[in-house]
XYZ file of C-alpha atoms in Angstrom:
771
model
C 27.596 260.745 88.813
C 25.693 258.520 86.379
C 22.018 259.153 85.512
C 21.232 256.504 87.035
C 18.729 256.652 89.873
C 19.989 255.055 93.024
C 17.309 253.683 95.875
C 17.405 255.525 98.587
C 19.157 252.377 100.884
C 21.912 252.640 98.333
C 22.281 256.923 98.560
C 21.928 256.096 102.363
C 25.652 253.587 101.608
C 27.191 256.360 99.582
C 27.025 258.607 102.632
C 29.222 256.563 104.165
C 32.889 258.692 105.066
C 34.529 256.323 107.301
C 34.840 254.054 110.182
C 33.453 250.209 110.120
C 30.232 249.671 107.936
C 28.440 245.906 107.673
C 25.864 245.919 104.606
C 23.268 243.032 104.485
C 22.271 242.927 100.902
C 19.206 240.677 99.923
C 19.605 238.583 96.956
C 19.362 240.719 93.441
C 19.919 243.961 95.326
C 22.816 245.525 93.254
C 25.588 244.606 96.009
C 28.512 244.626 93.255
C 27.350 247.867 91.819
C 26.707 249.755 95.313
C 30.297 248.633 96.250
C 31.842 249.684 92.830
C 29.991 252.718 92.936
C 31.074 253.380 96.572
C 34.182 252.818 95.782
C 34.497 255.565 92.993
C 32.653 258.025 95.166
C 35.669 258.028 97.770
C 37.985 258.813 95.093
C 35.186 261.676 93.676
C 35.297 263.175 97.054
C 38.864 263.299 97.277
C 39.320 260.714 100.291
C 41.791 259.382 98.141
C 45.732 260.563 97.265
C 45.938 259.638 94.202
C 49.326 261.159 94.109
C 50.807 259.564 97.280
C 49.537 256.161 95.636
C 46.866 255.988 97.918
C 44.341 253.430 96.797
C 40.508 252.178 98.150
C 40.919 248.436 98.589
C 38.234 246.232 97.299
C 38.374 242.218 98.240
C 36.260 239.748 96.879
C 36.862 235.661 96.823
C 36.600 235.051 92.797
C 39.040 236.066 89.885
C 35.752 236.747 88.093
C 35.006 239.291 90.374
C 37.980 241.343 90.651
C 37.464 241.612 86.508
C 34.193 242.400 87.111
C 34.645 245.484 89.623
C 37.684 246.727 88.098
C 35.288 247.283 84.970
C 32.310 249.050 87.055
C 34.173 251.226 89.052
C 36.613 252.552 85.776
C 33.033 253.275 84.142
C 31.783 255.037 87.123
C 35.059 257.017 87.440
C 34.938 257.891 83.570
C 31.193 259.080 83.968
C 32.224 261.544 87.183
C 35.253 262.493 84.632
C 37.946 260.992 86.540
C 40.874 259.115 85.426
C 40.876 255.040 86.249
C 43.169 255.600 88.736
C 43.031 255.241 93.024
C 42.018 251.928 93.275
C 43.223 248.183 93.878
C 40.852 245.223 93.549
C 42.395 241.861 94.934
C 41.134 238.825 95.799
C 41.988 237.392 99.472
C 45.255 235.075 97.848
C 46.343 237.789 95.919
C 45.874 240.379 98.598
C 47.831 238.253 101.082
C 50.918 237.568 98.438
C 50.805 241.226 97.681
C 51.494 241.836 101.679
C 54.168 239.197 102.085
C 56.269 240.608 98.779
C 56.014 244.115 100.195
C 57.101 242.789 104.080
C 60.356 241.799 102.534
C 61.085 244.766 100.193
C 60.641 247.105 102.931
C 63.626 245.577 105.085
C 65.642 244.999 101.832
C 64.998 240.883 101.283
C 65.881 239.614 97.541
C 63.877 236.639 98.802
C 61.319 234.861 96.511
C 57.900 235.101 97.643
C 55.974 232.547 98.824
C 55.572 229.154 96.654
C 52.107 228.641 96.925
C 50.201 225.377 96.030
C 46.826 225.278 95.139
C 44.437 222.783 95.748
C 45.202 219.716 93.390
C 48.931 220.061 94.552
C 47.842 219.992 98.244
C 45.474 217.382 97.608
C 48.410 215.433 96.432
C 50.583 216.705 99.465
C 47.489 215.198 101.798
C 47.178 211.946 100.357
C 51.011 211.794 100.521
C 50.760 212.024 104.235
C 47.224 210.351 104.890
C 49.357 207.290 102.991
C 51.929 208.089 105.035
C 50.204 207.702 108.062
C 48.156 204.396 107.478
C 51.286 202.695 106.357
C 53.265 203.348 110.054
C 49.726 202.743 111.700
C 48.031 200.194 109.983
C 46.141 198.243 113.150
C 45.153 202.127 114.645
C 43.653 203.330 111.133
C 42.078 199.837 110.588
C 40.993 199.531 114.191
C 37.841 202.004 113.252
C 36.262 199.220 110.643
C 33.577 197.305 112.077
C 34.469 194.815 109.549
C 38.097 194.194 107.199
C 37.010 194.570 103.415
C 38.664 195.906 100.825
C 35.453 197.927 100.084
C 35.515 199.123 103.564
C 39.264 199.962 103.729
C 38.717 201.965 100.227
C 36.052 203.796 101.763
C 37.846 205.036 104.841
C 40.818 205.275 102.778
C 38.756 208.079 101.359
C 36.871 209.286 104.318
C 40.060 209.744 106.245
C 41.800 212.423 103.642
C 38.489 214.060 103.508
C 38.436 214.171 106.931
C 41.846 215.326 107.189
C 41.401 218.590 104.892
C 38.789 219.454 107.086
C 40.699 219.284 110.354
C 43.776 221.301 109.187
C 41.596 223.644 107.542
C 39.784 224.380 111.166
C 43.471 224.087 112.611
C 45.000 226.397 110.534
C 42.026 228.921 111.011
C 42.536 228.673 114.612
C 46.275 228.846 114.370
C 47.404 225.829 115.975
C 50.399 224.153 114.896
C 50.245 220.533 114.500
C 53.388 220.359 117.034
C 50.948 222.402 119.272
C 48.293 219.887 119.226
C 50.389 216.850 119.205
C 52.018 218.506 122.216
C 48.816 219.133 123.852
C 47.385 215.715 123.846
C 50.622 213.845 125.182
C 50.025 216.677 128.164
C 46.344 215.969 128.532
C 47.252 212.013 128.623
C 49.931 212.818 131.196
C 46.870 213.718 133.476
C 45.877 210.032 133.570
C 48.383 208.369 135.313
C 46.702 204.910 135.033
C 47.027 205.110 131.313
C 50.411 206.378 131.350
C 51.573 202.957 133.228
C 49.786 201.227 130.099
C 51.449 202.699 126.875
C 54.370 204.656 125.814
C 54.136 208.139 125.249
C 53.180 208.590 121.585
C 50.845 205.389 122.229
C 49.062 206.946 125.245
C 48.296 210.155 123.102
C 47.057 207.737 120.729
C 45.094 205.792 123.166
C 43.402 209.054 124.727
C 41.647 209.706 121.115
C 42.238 207.793 118.463
C 40.468 209.770 116.030
C 42.273 213.208 117.321
C 45.842 211.549 117.180
C 45.544 210.045 113.831
C 43.795 214.045 112.319
C 46.809 215.683 114.365
C 49.374 213.104 112.872
C 48.440 213.291 109.666
C 48.521 217.296 109.646
C 51.775 217.121 111.313
C 52.718 215.145 108.228
C 51.055 217.354 105.623
C 53.053 220.544 106.991
C 56.360 218.202 107.125
C 56.015 217.621 103.371
C 55.377 221.619 102.531
C 58.037 222.999 104.628
C 59.980 220.385 102.555
C 58.791 221.801 99.388
C 59.195 225.380 100.826
C 55.990 225.163 99.766
C 52.316 227.392 101.351
C 48.833 226.134 101.430
C 46.507 229.104 100.869
C 45.268 229.037 104.777
C 49.553 228.994 105.152
C 49.622 232.578 103.409
C 46.519 234.010 104.901
C 48.389 232.961 108.367
C 52.036 234.155 107.344
C 50.632 237.742 105.873
C 48.629 238.182 109.442
C 51.189 237.259 111.122
C 53.638 239.731 109.889
C 50.986 242.630 110.343
C 51.119 241.634 114.166
C 54.121 241.475 114.543
C 55.715 244.858 112.402
C 53.664 247.380 113.433
C 55.351 249.815 111.265
C 54.704 248.021 108.361
C 51.655 247.581 109.221
C 50.487 251.309 109.198
C 52.503 252.025 105.831
C 49.970 249.564 104.301
C 47.272 251.308 106.173
C 48.446 254.504 104.623
C 48.321 252.404 100.888
C 44.599 251.868 101.760
C 43.197 253.778 103.849
C 39.425 252.912 102.927
C 38.856 248.709 102.423
C 35.748 247.395 100.894
C 34.592 243.448 101.176
C 32.556 241.973 99.150
C 31.005 238.465 100.034
C 31.727 238.935 103.373
C 28.908 235.990 104.613
C 31.883 233.328 103.534
C 34.963 234.727 104.993
C 36.854 232.141 107.622
C 37.868 233.505 110.832
C 41.686 233.636 109.509
C 40.666 235.569 106.457
C 38.543 237.980 108.730
C 41.326 238.102 111.221
C 43.763 239.298 108.127
C 41.759 242.272 107.029
C 41.255 243.040 110.556
C 44.680 243.720 111.537
C 45.241 245.468 107.727
C 42.270 247.914 109.023
C 43.454 248.380 112.454
C 41.320 249.229 115.599
C 40.320 252.922 114.073
C 40.264 251.774 110.349
C 37.727 252.342 107.383
C 36.126 248.765 106.766
C 33.283 248.175 104.565
C 31.275 244.547 104.867
C 28.840 243.691 102.092
C 27.507 240.217 102.329
C 23.897 238.546 103.530
C 24.514 236.072 106.029
C 20.888 234.593 104.911
C 23.158 233.350 101.160
C 25.890 231.581 102.899
C 26.141 228.177 101.768
C 29.396 227.185 102.541
C 29.689 226.431 106.562
C 29.397 222.395 105.915
C 32.360 222.112 103.821
C 34.561 225.068 105.084
C 35.951 227.178 108.128
C 33.198 229.942 106.791
C 30.215 230.086 108.864
C 27.543 232.764 108.959
C 27.845 233.738 112.434
C 31.151 235.756 111.721
C 29.144 238.140 109.780
C 26.137 238.407 112.037
C 28.794 239.537 114.939
C 30.352 241.897 112.990
C 26.768 243.241 111.809
C 25.990 243.595 115.624
C 28.795 245.433 116.999
C 28.682 248.757 118.663
C 31.039 250.128 116.632
C 29.892 249.012 113.376
C 27.054 251.140 111.620
C 25.062 248.877 110.047
C 22.913 249.064 106.868
C 20.474 247.364 104.827
C 20.069 246.532 101.202
C 16.894 245.352 100.605
C 14.953 246.181 97.571
C 15.686 243.948 94.450
C 13.887 243.872 91.101
C 14.956 240.392 90.326
C 11.743 238.005 91.492
C 8.101 238.645 90.743
C 6.089 239.360 93.917
C 4.977 235.812 94.335
C 8.524 234.319 94.222
C 10.228 236.719 96.557
C 7.244 236.539 98.964
C 7.848 232.606 99.059
C 11.563 233.232 100.048
C 10.227 235.771 103.227
C 7.684 233.177 104.197
C 10.274 230.504 103.782
C 12.726 232.389 106.074
C 9.943 234.035 108.405
C 8.589 230.373 108.939
C 11.932 228.874 110.044
C 12.853 231.794 112.734
C 9.261 231.327 114.443
C 7.757 227.894 113.708
C 10.983 225.796 112.930
C 10.585 222.495 115.035
C 14.818 222.388 115.945
C 14.943 225.314 118.314
C 18.825 225.782 117.349
C 17.610 226.244 113.624
C 14.992 228.842 114.899
C 18.079 230.337 116.515
C 21.080 230.119 113.279
C 19.638 230.090 109.849
C 18.865 233.153 109.260
C 18.637 236.939 109.991
C 15.853 238.405 109.700
C 15.668 240.861 106.801
C 13.182 240.341 104.048
C 13.471 240.977 100.201
C 11.801 244.097 99.302
C 10.485 244.998 95.669
C 11.633 248.264 94.301
C 10.537 251.452 94.817
C 8.421 253.127 91.693
C 10.097 254.105 88.661
C 13.473 251.782 89.763
C 15.063 251.181 86.769
C 14.804 247.222 87.580
C 10.870 246.654 88.103
C 10.206 243.919 89.683
C 8.235 241.168 87.107
C 4.404 241.059 87.473
C 2.503 238.245 89.378
C 0.095 238.096 86.839
C 2.898 236.794 84.705
C 4.793 234.522 87.320
C 3.856 231.725 89.142
C 5.218 229.087 91.463
C 4.387 225.204 91.017
C 4.730 222.367 93.190
C 4.653 218.692 92.332
C 4.981 215.521 94.192
C 6.170 212.670 91.607
C 5.956 208.428 92.830
C 9.788 207.841 92.142
C 12.770 209.895 91.265
C 14.451 208.158 88.793
C 11.827 207.010 87.037
C 9.300 210.015 87.000
C 10.805 212.899 88.754
C 13.837 213.718 86.812
C 12.331 212.748 83.076
C 9.188 214.763 83.925
C 11.744 217.881 84.824
C 13.631 217.204 81.472
C 10.738 217.165 80.000
C 8.640 220.402 81.155
C 12.272 222.449 81.044
C 12.273 221.764 77.221
C 9.065 222.698 76.995
C 9.439 226.132 78.736
C 12.590 226.685 76.079
C 10.439 225.761 73.402
C 7.194 228.516 74.294
C 9.679 231.280 75.846
C 12.960 230.975 73.720
C 13.152 234.589 74.994
C 13.964 233.287 78.526
C 16.627 232.051 80.828
C 16.251 228.737 82.666
C 17.391 226.012 84.867
C 17.087 223.043 86.523
C 19.093 222.919 89.525
C 19.866 219.625 91.657
C 20.383 219.135 95.415
C 24.303 217.003 94.172
C 26.302 216.271 91.303
C 25.347 213.039 91.341
C 21.573 213.210 90.687
C 22.643 216.632 88.266
C 24.378 213.454 86.451
C 21.328 211.399 86.219
C 18.985 214.624 85.138
C 22.087 215.406 82.198
C 21.632 211.971 80.958
C 17.397 212.291 80.356
C 18.382 216.101 78.932
C 20.522 214.234 76.455
C 17.807 211.236 75.298
C 15.621 214.370 74.573
C 18.759 215.999 72.774
C 18.104 219.008 74.656
C 20.818 222.346 74.462
C 21.981 223.225 77.612
C 24.960 223.940 79.596
C 26.256 221.283 82.127
C 28.182 223.205 85.263
C 28.447 220.107 87.398
C 31.183 219.449 88.772
C 33.324 216.119 88.103
C 30.333 215.406 85.423
C 30.857 212.932 82.295
C 31.062 216.064 80.055
C 34.371 216.580 82.133
C 35.803 213.364 81.907
C 34.795 213.306 78.411
C 37.238 216.290 77.686
C 39.917 214.729 79.787
C 39.579 211.271 78.175
C 39.407 213.369 75.019
C 43.039 214.664 75.795
C 44.173 211.716 77.471
C 43.916 209.684 74.104
C 46.159 212.581 72.102
C 48.429 212.044 74.809
C 48.940 208.871 74.902
C 49.089 208.749 70.745
C 51.795 211.223 71.326
C 53.439 209.438 73.977
C 53.135 205.897 72.252
C 52.925 206.706 68.182
C 53.711 203.314 67.445
C 50.966 201.869 69.406
C 48.052 200.502 67.811
C 45.792 200.512 70.517
C 46.440 204.376 71.518
C 45.543 205.047 67.664
C 42.196 203.039 67.737
C 41.662 204.663 71.100
C 42.131 208.157 69.609
C 39.543 207.530 66.806
C 36.722 206.423 69.069
C 37.686 209.551 71.380
C 37.553 211.881 68.138
C 34.194 209.844 67.266
C 32.603 210.403 70.411
C 33.369 213.855 70.181
C 31.822 214.418 66.639
C 35.066 215.817 65.314
C 35.198 217.172 61.919
C 38.677 214.828 61.420
C 36.071 211.787 61.996
C 33.113 213.087 60.447
C 33.400 211.389 56.467
C 30.495 208.649 56.602
C 31.060 205.199 57.016
C 29.219 201.947 57.145
C 30.644 199.877 60.332
C 32.328 201.812 62.928
C 33.204 198.784 64.728
C 34.557 197.387 61.357
C 36.789 200.476 60.508
C 38.341 200.485 64.545
C 39.344 196.947 63.781
C 41.232 197.976 60.672
C 43.277 200.261 62.810
C 43.855 197.324 65.195
C 45.107 195.379 62.327
C 47.951 197.882 61.288
C 51.031 196.319 61.787
C 53.202 199.596 61.251
C 51.484 202.605 62.347
C 54.238 204.750 61.166
C 53.718 204.130 57.873
C 50.103 205.220 58.444
C 51.353 208.379 60.329
C 53.605 209.263 58.272
C 53.627 208.285 54.729
C 56.103 208.446 52.034
C 53.630 208.182 49.643
C 49.992 207.330 48.720
C 51.093 203.710 48.035
C 52.953 203.611 51.518
C 49.122 204.864 53.358
C 47.405 202.295 51.471
C 49.623 199.373 52.504
C 49.815 200.042 55.851
C 46.438 198.727 55.764
C 45.279 195.345 55.833
C 45.208 193.949 52.372
C 42.098 194.179 50.819
C 39.565 194.747 53.612
C 39.711 198.855 53.906
C 36.821 200.147 51.140
C 36.933 203.862 49.790
C 34.765 205.279 52.308
C 36.716 204.012 54.600
C 40.130 204.905 53.137
C 38.927 208.681 52.567
C 38.053 208.721 55.955
C 41.282 207.421 57.439
C 42.890 209.800 55.396
C 40.933 212.760 56.980
C 42.034 211.122 60.168
C 45.465 210.528 59.584
C 45.518 214.568 57.979
C 44.512 215.332 61.315
C 46.793 213.513 63.175
C 49.592 214.673 61.444
C 48.403 218.158 62.619
C 48.786 217.296 66.620
C 52.117 215.558 66.078
C 53.352 219.089 65.115
C 52.682 220.231 68.556
C 54.348 217.131 70.271
C 58.269 218.946 71.528
C 55.996 222.128 73.190
C 55.941 222.137 77.233
C 53.080 220.350 78.691
C 50.678 222.723 79.683
C 51.230 224.737 75.964
C 50.714 221.068 74.559
C 47.511 220.811 76.102
C 46.456 224.134 75.279
C 46.898 223.498 71.696
C 44.958 220.347 71.865
C 42.096 222.127 73.601
C 41.943 224.719 70.771
C 42.035 221.957 68.121
C 39.477 219.637 69.773
C 36.620 222.184 71.316
C 37.186 225.365 69.532
C 35.875 224.397 66.117
C 32.433 224.442 67.551
C 30.949 227.769 68.986
C 28.867 226.283 71.860
C 31.940 224.583 72.945
C 33.430 227.425 75.303
C 32.651 225.418 78.097
C 34.490 222.592 77.151
C 37.556 224.890 75.719
C 37.668 226.432 80.004
C 37.938 222.858 81.169
C 40.680 222.262 78.924
C 42.384 225.207 79.597
C 42.589 224.310 83.393
C 44.097 220.923 82.757
C 46.722 222.494 81.178
C 47.360 224.329 84.178
C 47.390 220.974 86.354
C 49.354 218.980 84.004
C 51.984 221.564 84.388
C 52.064 221.699 87.943
C 52.102 218.102 88.357
C 54.824 218.411 85.954
C 56.459 220.505 88.665
C 55.440 218.254 91.072
C 57.591 215.455 89.448
C 60.307 216.720 87.442
C 61.049 213.577 86.238
C 57.827 212.488 84.836
C 57.497 212.785 80.842
C 54.933 212.637 78.708
C 54.029 209.188 79.522
C 53.415 209.097 83.255
C 51.631 212.770 82.952
C 49.419 211.001 79.766
C 48.749 208.091 82.908
C 47.621 210.273 85.360
C 45.220 212.055 83.276
C 44.000 208.693 82.484
C 42.944 208.392 86.039
C 40.534 211.250 85.347
C 39.164 210.183 82.313
C 38.369 206.512 83.827
C 36.813 208.676 87.050
C 39.560 207.019 89.470
C 40.391 210.623 90.321
C 38.600 213.597 90.180
C 40.153 217.168 89.903
C 38.922 220.661 91.835
C 38.157 222.421 88.733
C 36.714 225.839 88.887
C 33.234 226.027 88.132
C 32.003 227.653 85.101
C 30.412 230.021 87.623
C 33.224 231.519 89.013
C 34.408 232.328 85.237
C 32.037 234.590 84.540
C 28.903 232.540 83.439
C 26.142 234.062 81.865
C 23.002 232.051 81.035
C 21.886 232.063 77.072
C 18.320 232.739 76.547
C 16.617 229.370 75.466
C 19.277 227.027 76.405
C 18.668 225.355 79.352
C 21.050 225.587 82.377
C 22.118 222.623 84.632
C 23.738 223.451 87.587
C 23.782 222.378 91.667
C 22.190 224.282 94.372
C 25.487 225.758 95.599
C 26.968 226.489 91.886
C 23.591 228.621 91.331
C 24.444 231.612 93.515
C 25.261 234.920 91.938
C 23.338 234.173 88.945
C 19.368 233.863 87.984
C 16.986 232.778 85.233
C 13.669 233.848 84.288
C 12.938 230.140 85.193
C 13.921 227.447 87.889
C 13.508 224.236 88.663
C 14.612 223.156 91.984
C 14.287 219.017 92.447
C 14.737 216.632 94.839
C 13.374 218.508 97.941
C 12.171 215.735 100.281
C 13.501 215.011 103.942
C 16.561 213.025 103.194
C 18.222 216.474 101.641
C 16.202 219.083 104.195
C 16.149 216.556 107.691
C 13.218 218.320 109.361
C 14.276 216.857 113.010
C 17.660 215.721 114.219
C 15.965 212.085 114.059
C 16.089 211.943 110.338
C 18.753 210.347 108.116
C 21.727 213.012 106.812
C 24.417 212.009 104.736
C 27.754 212.368 105.894
C 26.668 209.965 108.362
C 29.063 206.714 108.478
C 27.206 204.106 110.306
C 30.253 201.977 110.655
C 32.227 205.075 112.025
C 29.625 206.186 114.594
C 29.064 209.519 113.352
C 30.417 212.433 111.650
C 34.114 212.079 111.527
C 34.830 215.612 110.390
C 32.127 217.034 113.493
C 33.877 214.644 115.987
C 37.373 215.392 114.700
C 37.005 219.311 114.812
C 34.854 219.099 118.218
C 37.517 217.012 119.960
C 40.185 219.797 118.517
C 38.331 222.668 119.909
C 37.826 221.361 123.466
C 41.569 219.898 123.573
C 43.025 223.425 122.729
C 39.918 225.796 124.691
C 38.077 223.492 126.390
C 35.033 224.400 125.041
C 33.770 221.981 122.224
C 31.252 224.610 120.630
C 28.665 221.863 121.150
C 24.382 222.726 121.569
C 23.754 222.256 124.909
C 22.816 218.444 125.516
C 23.971 217.664 121.808
C 27.016 215.444 120.772
C 29.689 216.588 117.935
C 27.781 215.182 115.096
C 24.314 216.414 116.259
C 25.452 219.827 116.757
C 26.941 219.455 113.130
C 23.260 218.034 112.024
C 22.095 221.494 112.743
C 24.250 223.108 110.738
C 23.256 220.952 107.792
C 19.288 221.883 108.617
C 20.456 225.414 108.453
C 22.540 225.046 105.015
C 19.784 223.469 102.986
C 17.457 225.877 104.122
C 19.804 228.898 103.149
C 20.637 226.753 99.899
C 16.702 226.676 99.057
C 16.279 230.412 99.820
C 19.324 230.675 97.408
C 17.488 228.634 94.670
C 13.624 230.415 95.468
C 15.473 233.886 95.177
C 17.093 233.002 91.428
C 13.749 232.986 89.880
C 12.105 235.994 88.501
C 9.256 234.731 86.888
C 8.629 230.899 87.446
C 9.487 228.722 89.642
C 8.879 224.562 89.666
C 9.768 222.812 93.294
C 9.690 218.936 92.839
C 10.647 215.828 95.445
C 9.716 212.464 94.813
C 8.385 209.487 97.523
C 10.930 206.919 97.058
C 14.453 207.050 94.769
C 16.843 204.346 93.756
C 16.547 201.305 91.800
C 16.441 197.637 92.154
C 16.952 197.104 95.269
C 18.116 199.905 96.869
C 14.611 201.610 96.631
C 14.580 204.147 99.943
C 11.302 206.125 100.731
C 11.761 209.347 100.892
C 10.066 211.311 103.445
C 8.147 214.804 102.565
C 10.408 217.692 103.631
C 8.538 220.008 106.198
C 9.427 223.456 104.194
C 7.639 222.175 100.840
C 4.534 222.024 102.600
C 4.527 225.704 104.031
C 5.421 226.498 100.717
C 2.722 224.745 99.052
C -0.011 226.545 101.925
C 1.993 229.957 100.842
C 1.629 229.495 97.168
C -2.368 228.504 97.777
C -2.820 231.613 99.875
C -1.283 233.764 97.332
C -2.785 232.730 94.631
C -6.274 232.773 96.251
C -4.940 236.596 96.928
C -4.608 236.905 94.086
C -7.927 235.877 92.235
C -9.820 237.861 95.210
C -7.777 240.900 94.003
C -8.344 239.931 90.536
C -10.650 242.716 88.647
C -14.214 241.162 87.699
């Protein structure tokens, strides 16, 4: 066993020998370490028969976590003098795929594994399904619009697809096929005989609930397209694996022999179908340990996950409940603020449903004396709260300067600016750029991702059209924007140089000259000076290297381009990771459209570069990102989960981001639709199929969803506070927006609560100081 001194709560968890156990772990409590140690302990105690190929199964939610768990379990087994066997670590999706594979192999079927499409492909299929419905039912679709304008139509088209995505996920997590929903809609409509006389069967179903009918039809079309391609999305895969375990009890029993213990990480983020899968896998009396923190559940407003599922598991009579309350991450004043937030919400929040649903009462406690991770001292820590007049004019530039100043003053510290939304993050990035700040941009769909897509698009376009002087100029402009070494030789006038490139009538002579003379003759006569000629020779030499890659398959081509464009600078690791993901996405586009060649693939990527299309790229935080000392991290509050910094700047904490009541304005509400279509459609589905819409007493679907918005935003604030070790800076502005779109921002009640806590706490520290 390691010499590491375990905390009493960790020792209590390691005493587990079997059955169902729930571990509710506070931020920074070492849950990954504890879960890995428990897996090693079960193996060391002889509860796993490696000779019979038994394994402890660890289930997690991110690919990066798989490698982390494997490394930690191997290390623990090595310290115990045991071989690195007896465990398996999988994501939910790889587990489901393995179950399907094993199910086919046990009955001797030579069947290919399911063709599981990723998020990019699923978005493409959903887009086709949405367009198909709109084309066939233009009047029904347009009937939701208060006015018929191109801008409103474009907005409603995007909302329709996003609403359908959430609707389909909710339906699949309840295991409702589209045909069942449409049939139930028609059955429900048949009850109303008056409408039966007025409408044909299908139109009657639509008239009963136009939004629900539209979503069910899009779901039907989406699923039909998947079936036509013999494809599954991730929800289908989990559903199929669960169904196999239910229908084949002997097969399920054999898996329980193979994996007699199942340890689940991040249980607060599990959706109902994923929870059901592991429930069927472990059986009625199986060994199942779930570890998570319901107070850090921050995906319930855009996925089927909800903290109530894990809370219900924790409170079950047949479940042993163990806390993991000690954390050495934060100074007492900072974890005290997190605890104070939690208590105020549970005891005093003005919305009763928020008091009941937002948090589970579990305080962050300091580590015990002599712990290997002592809490930072309050004497070296602080909380600051600042109110600015205007976000864009004052708050954003001020926070950028404060973060820069902190990094320069404490180069050995890590620090982060955490923003509410990507859009605010993009604005913050412009201020950091103006200051020439060293920072890592972890925002999704940000300007840097577009720049990377634009650089690869420019190279692909040139490879697809090597005789185009326009493509030649675009390639040069892109390399110049990147600061690439191939365009580093000094020139007097960039616009003049690009004008020279546009004037090249035979680009092939410039790119592939037979002699130095032919190269010179390819340029406009007597215009380019020697510096410009030297610069262009350097540029062309690089392009000649690029053209040698043209024969590669699209994914290998983009990988190679990524290395040529970004690997020359060691600080561009994040850029390189985005390029690698783009390579995978382009390959999948090619698989979906086998007749596409380089011009078509480049054109698709061009939509990303121009901002017309966004890609669901994996966030750096999901790829094992580690903050660097002296370098600012720019990220959303959502993507900060799982990370920590010495200093954290949380901005935009106003009443629009964290509404204090149900009467406040909410994001996601569309006036022309009369509410939140996602909430309305999901509630209508639940009522149709179960007779209960799951709404709060006396409230509609939109208002009920707003309760969850408030709850999740408060949990996001809790997560943000608990990322800071030593310094926490909270800020808001009284107004935001520019020109004619300036909006006054109400204060967030909770920020005043935290200010009062800070003042009281600082007063205590002053009174306790030696005189």
